[in-house]
Short mmCIF file of C-alpha atoms in Angstrom, two decimals:
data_model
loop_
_atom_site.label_atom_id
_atom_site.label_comp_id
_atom_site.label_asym_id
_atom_site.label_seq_id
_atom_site.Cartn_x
_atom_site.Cartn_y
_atom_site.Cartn_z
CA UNK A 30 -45.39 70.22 295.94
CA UNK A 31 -48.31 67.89 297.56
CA UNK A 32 -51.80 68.48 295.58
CA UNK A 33 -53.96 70.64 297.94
CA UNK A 34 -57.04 68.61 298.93
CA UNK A 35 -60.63 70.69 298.63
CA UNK A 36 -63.57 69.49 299.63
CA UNK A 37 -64.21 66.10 301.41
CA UNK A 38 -62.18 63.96 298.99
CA UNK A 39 -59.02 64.89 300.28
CA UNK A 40 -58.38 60.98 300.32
CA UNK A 41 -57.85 60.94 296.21
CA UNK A 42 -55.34 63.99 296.68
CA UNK A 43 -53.57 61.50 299.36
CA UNK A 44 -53.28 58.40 297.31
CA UNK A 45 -52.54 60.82 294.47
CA UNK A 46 -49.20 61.99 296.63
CA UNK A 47 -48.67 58.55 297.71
CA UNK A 48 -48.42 56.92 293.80
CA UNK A 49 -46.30 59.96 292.78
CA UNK A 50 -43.53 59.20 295.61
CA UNK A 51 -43.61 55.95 294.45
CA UNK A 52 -43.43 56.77 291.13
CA UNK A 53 -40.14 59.03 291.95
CA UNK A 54 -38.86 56.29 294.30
CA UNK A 55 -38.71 53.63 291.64
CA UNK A 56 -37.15 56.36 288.93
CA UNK A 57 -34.67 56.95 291.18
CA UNK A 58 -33.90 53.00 291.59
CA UNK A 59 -34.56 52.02 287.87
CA UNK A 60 -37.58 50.62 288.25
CA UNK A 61 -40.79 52.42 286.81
CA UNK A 62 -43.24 49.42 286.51
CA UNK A 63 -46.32 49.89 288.11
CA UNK A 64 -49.46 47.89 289.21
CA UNK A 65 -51.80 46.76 286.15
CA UNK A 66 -53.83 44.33 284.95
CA UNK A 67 -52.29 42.81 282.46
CA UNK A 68 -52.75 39.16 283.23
CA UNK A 69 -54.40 36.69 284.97
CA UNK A 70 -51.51 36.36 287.45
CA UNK A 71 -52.68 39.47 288.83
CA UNK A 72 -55.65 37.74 290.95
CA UNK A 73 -56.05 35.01 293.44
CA UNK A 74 -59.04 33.40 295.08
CA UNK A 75 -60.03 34.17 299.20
CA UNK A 76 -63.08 32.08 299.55
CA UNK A 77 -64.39 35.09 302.29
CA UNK A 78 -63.64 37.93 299.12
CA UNK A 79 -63.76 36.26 295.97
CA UNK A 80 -61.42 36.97 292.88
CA UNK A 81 -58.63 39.53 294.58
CA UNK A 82 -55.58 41.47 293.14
CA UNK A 83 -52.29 40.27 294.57
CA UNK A 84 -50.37 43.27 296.61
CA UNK A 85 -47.04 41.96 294.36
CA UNK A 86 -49.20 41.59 291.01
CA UNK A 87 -48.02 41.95 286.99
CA UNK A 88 -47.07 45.33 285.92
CA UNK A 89 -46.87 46.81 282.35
CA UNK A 90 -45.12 49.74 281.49
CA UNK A 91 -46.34 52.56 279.66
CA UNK A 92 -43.91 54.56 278.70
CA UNK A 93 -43.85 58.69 277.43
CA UNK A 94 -41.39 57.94 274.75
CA UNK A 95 -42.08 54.77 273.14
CA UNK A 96 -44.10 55.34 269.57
CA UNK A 97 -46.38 52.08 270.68
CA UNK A 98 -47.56 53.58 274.12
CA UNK A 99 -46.92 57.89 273.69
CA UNK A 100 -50.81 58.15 272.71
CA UNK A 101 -52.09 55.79 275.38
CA UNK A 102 -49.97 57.78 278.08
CA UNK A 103 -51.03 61.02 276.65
CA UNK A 104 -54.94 59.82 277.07
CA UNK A 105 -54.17 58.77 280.71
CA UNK A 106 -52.63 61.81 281.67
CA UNK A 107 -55.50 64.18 279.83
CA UNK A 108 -58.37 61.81 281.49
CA UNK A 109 -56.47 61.95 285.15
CA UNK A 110 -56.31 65.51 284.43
CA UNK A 111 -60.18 65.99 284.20
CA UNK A 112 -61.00 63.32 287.30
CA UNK A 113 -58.22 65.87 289.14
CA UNK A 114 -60.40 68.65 288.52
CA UNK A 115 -63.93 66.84 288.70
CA UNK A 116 -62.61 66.12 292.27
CA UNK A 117 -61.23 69.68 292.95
CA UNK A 118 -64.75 71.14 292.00
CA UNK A 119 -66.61 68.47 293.81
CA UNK A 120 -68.66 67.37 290.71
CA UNK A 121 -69.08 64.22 288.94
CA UNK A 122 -69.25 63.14 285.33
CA UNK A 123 -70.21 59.72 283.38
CA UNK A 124 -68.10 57.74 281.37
CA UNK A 125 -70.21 58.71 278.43
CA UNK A 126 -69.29 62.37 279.10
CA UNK A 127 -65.66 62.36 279.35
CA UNK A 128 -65.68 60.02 275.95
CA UNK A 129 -67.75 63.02 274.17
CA UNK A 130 -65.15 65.50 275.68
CA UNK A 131 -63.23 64.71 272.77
CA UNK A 132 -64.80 61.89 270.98
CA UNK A 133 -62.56 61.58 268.03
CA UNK A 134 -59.47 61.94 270.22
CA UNK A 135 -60.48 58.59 272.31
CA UNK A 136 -61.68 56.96 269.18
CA UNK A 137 -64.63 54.88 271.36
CA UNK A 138 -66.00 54.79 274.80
CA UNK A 139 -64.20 51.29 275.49
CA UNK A 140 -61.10 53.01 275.19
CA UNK A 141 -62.26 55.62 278.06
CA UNK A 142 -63.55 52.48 279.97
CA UNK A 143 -60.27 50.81 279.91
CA UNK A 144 -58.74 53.83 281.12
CA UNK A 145 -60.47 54.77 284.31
CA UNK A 146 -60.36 51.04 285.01
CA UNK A 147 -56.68 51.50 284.86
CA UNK A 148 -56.34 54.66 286.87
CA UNK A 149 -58.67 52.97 289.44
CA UNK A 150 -56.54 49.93 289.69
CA UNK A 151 -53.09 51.63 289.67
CA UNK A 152 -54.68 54.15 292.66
CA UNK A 153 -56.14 51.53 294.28
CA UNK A 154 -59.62 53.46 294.79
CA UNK A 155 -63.20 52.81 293.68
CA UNK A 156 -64.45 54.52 290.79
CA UNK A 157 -66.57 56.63 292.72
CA UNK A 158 -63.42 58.11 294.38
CA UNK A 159 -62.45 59.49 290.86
CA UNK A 160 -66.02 60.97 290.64
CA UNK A 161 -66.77 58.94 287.92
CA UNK A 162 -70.30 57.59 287.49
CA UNK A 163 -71.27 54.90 285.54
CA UNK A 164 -74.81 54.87 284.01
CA UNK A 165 -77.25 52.41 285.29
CA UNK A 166 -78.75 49.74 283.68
CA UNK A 167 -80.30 47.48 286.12
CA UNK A 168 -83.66 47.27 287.96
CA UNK A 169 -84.73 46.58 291.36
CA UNK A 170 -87.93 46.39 292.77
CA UNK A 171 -89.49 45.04 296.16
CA UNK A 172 -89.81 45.54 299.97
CA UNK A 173 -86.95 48.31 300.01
CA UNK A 174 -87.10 51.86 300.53
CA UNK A 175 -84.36 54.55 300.58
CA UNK A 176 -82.89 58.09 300.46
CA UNK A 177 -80.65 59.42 297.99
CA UNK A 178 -77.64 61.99 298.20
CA UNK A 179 -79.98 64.64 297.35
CA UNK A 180 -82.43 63.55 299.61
CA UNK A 181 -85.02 62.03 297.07
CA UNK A 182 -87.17 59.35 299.49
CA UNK A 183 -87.28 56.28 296.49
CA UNK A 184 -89.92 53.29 297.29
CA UNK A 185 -89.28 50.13 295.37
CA UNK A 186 -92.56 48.45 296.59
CA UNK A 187 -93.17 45.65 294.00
CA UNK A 188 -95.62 47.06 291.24
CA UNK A 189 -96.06 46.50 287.79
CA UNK A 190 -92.82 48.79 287.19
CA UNK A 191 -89.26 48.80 288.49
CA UNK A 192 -86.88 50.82 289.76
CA UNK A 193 -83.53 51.96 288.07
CA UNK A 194 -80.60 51.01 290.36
CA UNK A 195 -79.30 54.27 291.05
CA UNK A 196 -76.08 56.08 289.74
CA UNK A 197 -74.20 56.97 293.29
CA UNK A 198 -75.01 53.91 295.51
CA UNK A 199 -72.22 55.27 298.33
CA UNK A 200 -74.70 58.54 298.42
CA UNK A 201 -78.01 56.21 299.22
CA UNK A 202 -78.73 56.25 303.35
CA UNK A 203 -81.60 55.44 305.50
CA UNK A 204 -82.38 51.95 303.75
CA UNK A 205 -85.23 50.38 305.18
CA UNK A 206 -86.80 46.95 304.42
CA UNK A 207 -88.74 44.06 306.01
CA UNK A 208 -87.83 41.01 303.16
CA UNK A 209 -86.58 37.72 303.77
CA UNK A 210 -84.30 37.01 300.67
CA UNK A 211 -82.80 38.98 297.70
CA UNK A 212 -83.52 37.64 294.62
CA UNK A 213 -81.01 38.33 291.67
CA UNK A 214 -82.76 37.44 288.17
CA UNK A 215 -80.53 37.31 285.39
CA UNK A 216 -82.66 38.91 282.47
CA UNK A 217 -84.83 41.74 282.40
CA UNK A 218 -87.61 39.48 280.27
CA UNK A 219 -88.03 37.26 283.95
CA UNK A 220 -87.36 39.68 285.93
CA UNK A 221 -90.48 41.96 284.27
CA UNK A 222 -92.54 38.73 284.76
CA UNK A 223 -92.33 37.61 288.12
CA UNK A 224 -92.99 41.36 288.84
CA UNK A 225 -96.32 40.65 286.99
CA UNK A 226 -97.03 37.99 288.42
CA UNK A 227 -96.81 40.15 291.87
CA UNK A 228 -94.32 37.52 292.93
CA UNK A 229 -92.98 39.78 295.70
CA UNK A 230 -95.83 39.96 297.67
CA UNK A 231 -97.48 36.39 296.89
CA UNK A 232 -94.47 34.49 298.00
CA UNK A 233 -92.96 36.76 301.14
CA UNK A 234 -91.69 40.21 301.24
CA UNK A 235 -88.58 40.13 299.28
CA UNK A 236 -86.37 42.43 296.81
CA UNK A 237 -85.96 41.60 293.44
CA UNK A 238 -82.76 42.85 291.39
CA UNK A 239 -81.92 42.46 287.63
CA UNK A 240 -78.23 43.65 286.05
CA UNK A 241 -80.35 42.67 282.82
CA UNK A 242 -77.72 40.12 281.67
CA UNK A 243 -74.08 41.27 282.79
CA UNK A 244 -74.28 43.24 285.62
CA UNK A 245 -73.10 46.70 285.61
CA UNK A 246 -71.07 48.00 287.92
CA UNK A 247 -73.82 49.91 290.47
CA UNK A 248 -75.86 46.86 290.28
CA UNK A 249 -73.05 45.02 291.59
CA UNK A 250 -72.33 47.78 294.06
CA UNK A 251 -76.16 47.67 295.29
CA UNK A 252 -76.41 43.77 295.96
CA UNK A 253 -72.83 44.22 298.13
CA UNK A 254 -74.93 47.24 299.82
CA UNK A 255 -78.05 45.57 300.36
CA UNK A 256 -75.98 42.59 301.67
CA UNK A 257 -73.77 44.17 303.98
CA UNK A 258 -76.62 46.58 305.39
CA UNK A 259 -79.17 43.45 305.72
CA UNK A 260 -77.42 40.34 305.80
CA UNK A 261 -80.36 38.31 304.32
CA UNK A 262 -80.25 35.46 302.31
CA UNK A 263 -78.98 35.77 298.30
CA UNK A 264 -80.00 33.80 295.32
CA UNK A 265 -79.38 33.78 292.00
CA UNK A 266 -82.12 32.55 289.09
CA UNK A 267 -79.63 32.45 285.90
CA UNK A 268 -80.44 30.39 282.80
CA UNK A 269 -79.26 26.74 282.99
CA UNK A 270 -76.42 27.72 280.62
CA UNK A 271 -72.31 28.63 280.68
CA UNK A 272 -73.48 32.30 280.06
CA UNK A 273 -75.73 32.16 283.11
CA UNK A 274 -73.54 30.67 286.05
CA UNK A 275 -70.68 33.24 284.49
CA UNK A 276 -72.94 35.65 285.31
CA UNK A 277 -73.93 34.41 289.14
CA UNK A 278 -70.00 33.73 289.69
CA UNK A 279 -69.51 37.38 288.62
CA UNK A 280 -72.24 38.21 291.84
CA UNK A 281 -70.69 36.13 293.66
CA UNK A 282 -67.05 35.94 293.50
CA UNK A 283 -66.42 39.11 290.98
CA UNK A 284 -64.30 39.20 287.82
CA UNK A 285 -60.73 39.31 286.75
CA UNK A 286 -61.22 42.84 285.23
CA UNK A 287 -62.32 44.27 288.81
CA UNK A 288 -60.47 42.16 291.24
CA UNK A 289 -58.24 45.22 292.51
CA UNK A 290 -62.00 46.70 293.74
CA UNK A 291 -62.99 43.02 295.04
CA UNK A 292 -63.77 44.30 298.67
CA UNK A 293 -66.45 46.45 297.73
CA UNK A 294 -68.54 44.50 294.91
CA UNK A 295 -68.44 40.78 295.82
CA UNK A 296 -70.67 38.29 297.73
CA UNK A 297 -69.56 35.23 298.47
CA UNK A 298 -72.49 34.20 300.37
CA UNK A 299 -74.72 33.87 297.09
CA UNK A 300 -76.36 30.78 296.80
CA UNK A 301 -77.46 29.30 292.86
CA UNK A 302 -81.08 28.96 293.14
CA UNK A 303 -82.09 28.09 289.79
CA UNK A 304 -82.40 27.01 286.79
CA UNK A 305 -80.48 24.10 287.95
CA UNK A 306 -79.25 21.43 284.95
CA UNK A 307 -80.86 18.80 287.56
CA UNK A 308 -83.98 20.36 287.25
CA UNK A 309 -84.69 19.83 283.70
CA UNK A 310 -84.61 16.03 284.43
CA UNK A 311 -86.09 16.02 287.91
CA UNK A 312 -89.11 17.83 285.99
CA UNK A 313 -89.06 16.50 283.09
CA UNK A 314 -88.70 18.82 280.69
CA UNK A 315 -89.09 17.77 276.99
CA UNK A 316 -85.73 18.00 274.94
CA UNK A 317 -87.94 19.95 272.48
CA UNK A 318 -87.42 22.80 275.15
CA UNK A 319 -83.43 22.38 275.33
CA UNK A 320 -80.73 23.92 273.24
CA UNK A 321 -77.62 22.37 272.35
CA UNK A 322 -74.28 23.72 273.76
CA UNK A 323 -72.22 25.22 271.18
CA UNK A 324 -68.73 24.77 270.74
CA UNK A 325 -68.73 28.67 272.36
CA UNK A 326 -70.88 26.95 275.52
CA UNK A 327 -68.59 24.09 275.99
CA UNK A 328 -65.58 26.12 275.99
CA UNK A 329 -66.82 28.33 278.46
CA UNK A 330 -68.43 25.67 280.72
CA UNK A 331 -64.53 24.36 280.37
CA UNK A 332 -63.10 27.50 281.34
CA UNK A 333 -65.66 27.94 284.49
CA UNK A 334 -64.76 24.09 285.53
CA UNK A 335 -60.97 24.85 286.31
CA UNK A 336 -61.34 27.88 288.20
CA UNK A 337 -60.15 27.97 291.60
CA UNK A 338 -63.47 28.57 293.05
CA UNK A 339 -65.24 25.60 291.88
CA UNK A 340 -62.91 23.56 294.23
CA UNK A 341 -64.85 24.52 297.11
CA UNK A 342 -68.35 24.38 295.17
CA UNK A 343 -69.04 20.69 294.87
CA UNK A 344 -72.71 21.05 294.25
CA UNK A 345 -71.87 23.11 291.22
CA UNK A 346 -69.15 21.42 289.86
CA UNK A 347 -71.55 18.63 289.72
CA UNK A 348 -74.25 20.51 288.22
CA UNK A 349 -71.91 21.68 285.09
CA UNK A 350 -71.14 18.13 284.62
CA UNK A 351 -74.54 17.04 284.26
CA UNK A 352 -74.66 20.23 281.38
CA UNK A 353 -71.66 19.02 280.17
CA UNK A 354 -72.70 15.70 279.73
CA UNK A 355 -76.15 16.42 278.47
CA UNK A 356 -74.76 18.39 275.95
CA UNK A 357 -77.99 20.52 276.86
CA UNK A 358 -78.51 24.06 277.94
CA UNK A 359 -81.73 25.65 278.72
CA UNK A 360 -83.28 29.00 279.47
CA UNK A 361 -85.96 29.94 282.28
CA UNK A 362 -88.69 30.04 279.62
CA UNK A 363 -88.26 26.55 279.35
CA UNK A 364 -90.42 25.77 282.44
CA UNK A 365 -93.42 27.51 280.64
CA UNK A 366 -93.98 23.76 279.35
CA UNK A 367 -95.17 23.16 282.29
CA UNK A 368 -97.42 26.09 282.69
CA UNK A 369 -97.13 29.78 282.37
CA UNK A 370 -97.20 30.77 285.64
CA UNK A 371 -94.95 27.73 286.91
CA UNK A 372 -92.04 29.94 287.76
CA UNK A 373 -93.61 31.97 290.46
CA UNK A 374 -96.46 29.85 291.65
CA UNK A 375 -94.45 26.27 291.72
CA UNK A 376 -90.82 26.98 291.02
CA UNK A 377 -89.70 29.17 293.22
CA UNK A 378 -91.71 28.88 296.32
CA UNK A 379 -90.85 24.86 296.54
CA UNK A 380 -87.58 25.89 296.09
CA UNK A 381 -87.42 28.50 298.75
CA UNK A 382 -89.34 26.39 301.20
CA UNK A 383 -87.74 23.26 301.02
CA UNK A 384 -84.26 24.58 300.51
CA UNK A 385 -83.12 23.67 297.11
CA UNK A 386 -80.55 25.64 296.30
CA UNK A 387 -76.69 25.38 296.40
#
């Protein structure tokens, strides 16, 4: 019996059907493995996408009577039991409240995490499609303006606060702006101070987004919007650390962990604006204002160096070898040596001008 669609996600109810006949043709053959993301295998590079799930990837097997996996099927078949009838009743819940449907069942939210990020990746649908909703974290503020699902008219015109990115980014319509560039800041602390320093409005009309550190998932999911409704210019300002290009490669090219959802959250046409390890020479910053790499850095900076992106990134591969061979990290703060204001009234508007990113 097919699950009757309701509503206007009938398209869950069809993959749904879909995945079960597969399920039932691979019983019937012996097989039983299905799509996961178990290893690294599982992704290749496109240059145009980024960090994509192969159609043939790894599978893993979780199995109904095996003692090691019986309570992690259980827990994927009581969680695709509530997204079946969040999407029957056309109503949506966070993470956070299907963990505290049962919060000593699932032990801790991670665990819930893990799990929709499985049932995503083994229906091959966005999260949203589950009605799922992850809470936001990250800020954007700037020459954008917007309507939400329920018809809420948001303005993001640079102030002295931000906006939180919202919750349903496939719900927002009617986006309107006049800016030149998009500006991803890496942490909330720089982000909150060029938004003093009314940097949106001094420099050119532009939109400023922060995922405050690692970017969440709808901050991700508003940069792709904003990108494919505007098509304007990208850059990232990340610290000049391993932890800070992670975080602009994440933007840019996405991550292992959501490579099956690649399509819909990457943006390969990012550009690394700043804080460039060539900078801290070519401005002469004091080594009083540098950090040493820790073993932790240089491992990472290792692990970024032989992925299969960097191969067509010269410019950075060159700019994590100067870091690597510094020894040297530094954060944006550093460039208050030079003054206080230096970020927005030097930094960045020579930079935009005259081109210098990569």
């Amino acid at each position: 019996m097919a699950f009757a669609p309701m509503g206007p996600e009938a398209s869950f109810f069809e993959v749904l059907d879909r995945h079960r006949a597969d399920l039932l043709a691979a019983l019937r053959t012996g097989g039983g493995e299905h799509p996961g993301r178990g290893t690294r295998l599982a992704s290749r590079f496109e240059d145009s996408v980024g960090l994509q799930m192969v159609s043939h990837c790894t599978t893993r097997k979780i199995k109904s009577d095996s003692p090691k996996s019986v309570k992690k099927f259980a827990l994927i078949l009581k969680i695709l039991s509530m997204i079946y009838k969040l999407v029957q009743s056309n109503t949506y819940a966070t993470k956070r409240d299907i963990y505290y449907t049962d919060s000593q069942l699932f032990g801790n939210q991670t665990v819930v995490d893990n799990i929709i990020n499985d049932i995503s990746c083994m229906l091959k649908v966005p999260r949203r499609s589950l009605h799922i909703l992850s809470t936001s974290k990250g800020l954007v503020a700037g020459n954008l303006r917007y309507t939400e699902e329920d018809g809420t008219r948001v303005n993001c015109t640079c102030g002295v606060t931000a906006i939180a990115v919202p919750s349903n980014i496939q719900g927002i319509r009617n986006l309107i702006t006049d800016a030149k560039f998009l500006l991803i800041i890496e942490k909330d602390a720089t982000f909150q101070r060029l938004l003093d320093d009314n940097f949106c409005n001094k420099m050119s009309p532009c939109i400023m987004v922060t995922g405050k550190g690692v970017p969440d998932l709808n901050t991700r999911l508003l940069v792709k919007k904003l990108w494919d409704t505007f098509h304007i210019p990208i850059f990232t300002l990340v610290d000049a650390d391993p932890h800070g290009i992670e975080i602009m490669c994440i933007y840019k090219y996405g991550s292992m962990s959501m490579s099956f959802d690649a399509h819909n959250l990457t943006v390969p046409a990012i550009r690394w604006l700043g804080l460039l390890p060539s900078d801290l020479k070519r401005l002469n910053i004091p080594k009083d204002s540098l950090i040493p790499l820790t073993r932790r850095d240089q491992t990472k900076l290792d692990s970024i160096l032989k992925r299969p992106y960097v191969t067509c990134q010269p410019y950075w591969r060159k700019e994590m070898e100067i870091m690597a061979d510094s020894k040297m990290k530094a954060e944006i703060q550093a460039l208050t040596f030079l003054s206080s204001d230096y970020l927005s009234r030097v930094y960045l508007p020579n930079k935009l001008k005259f081109g210098g990113w990569i």
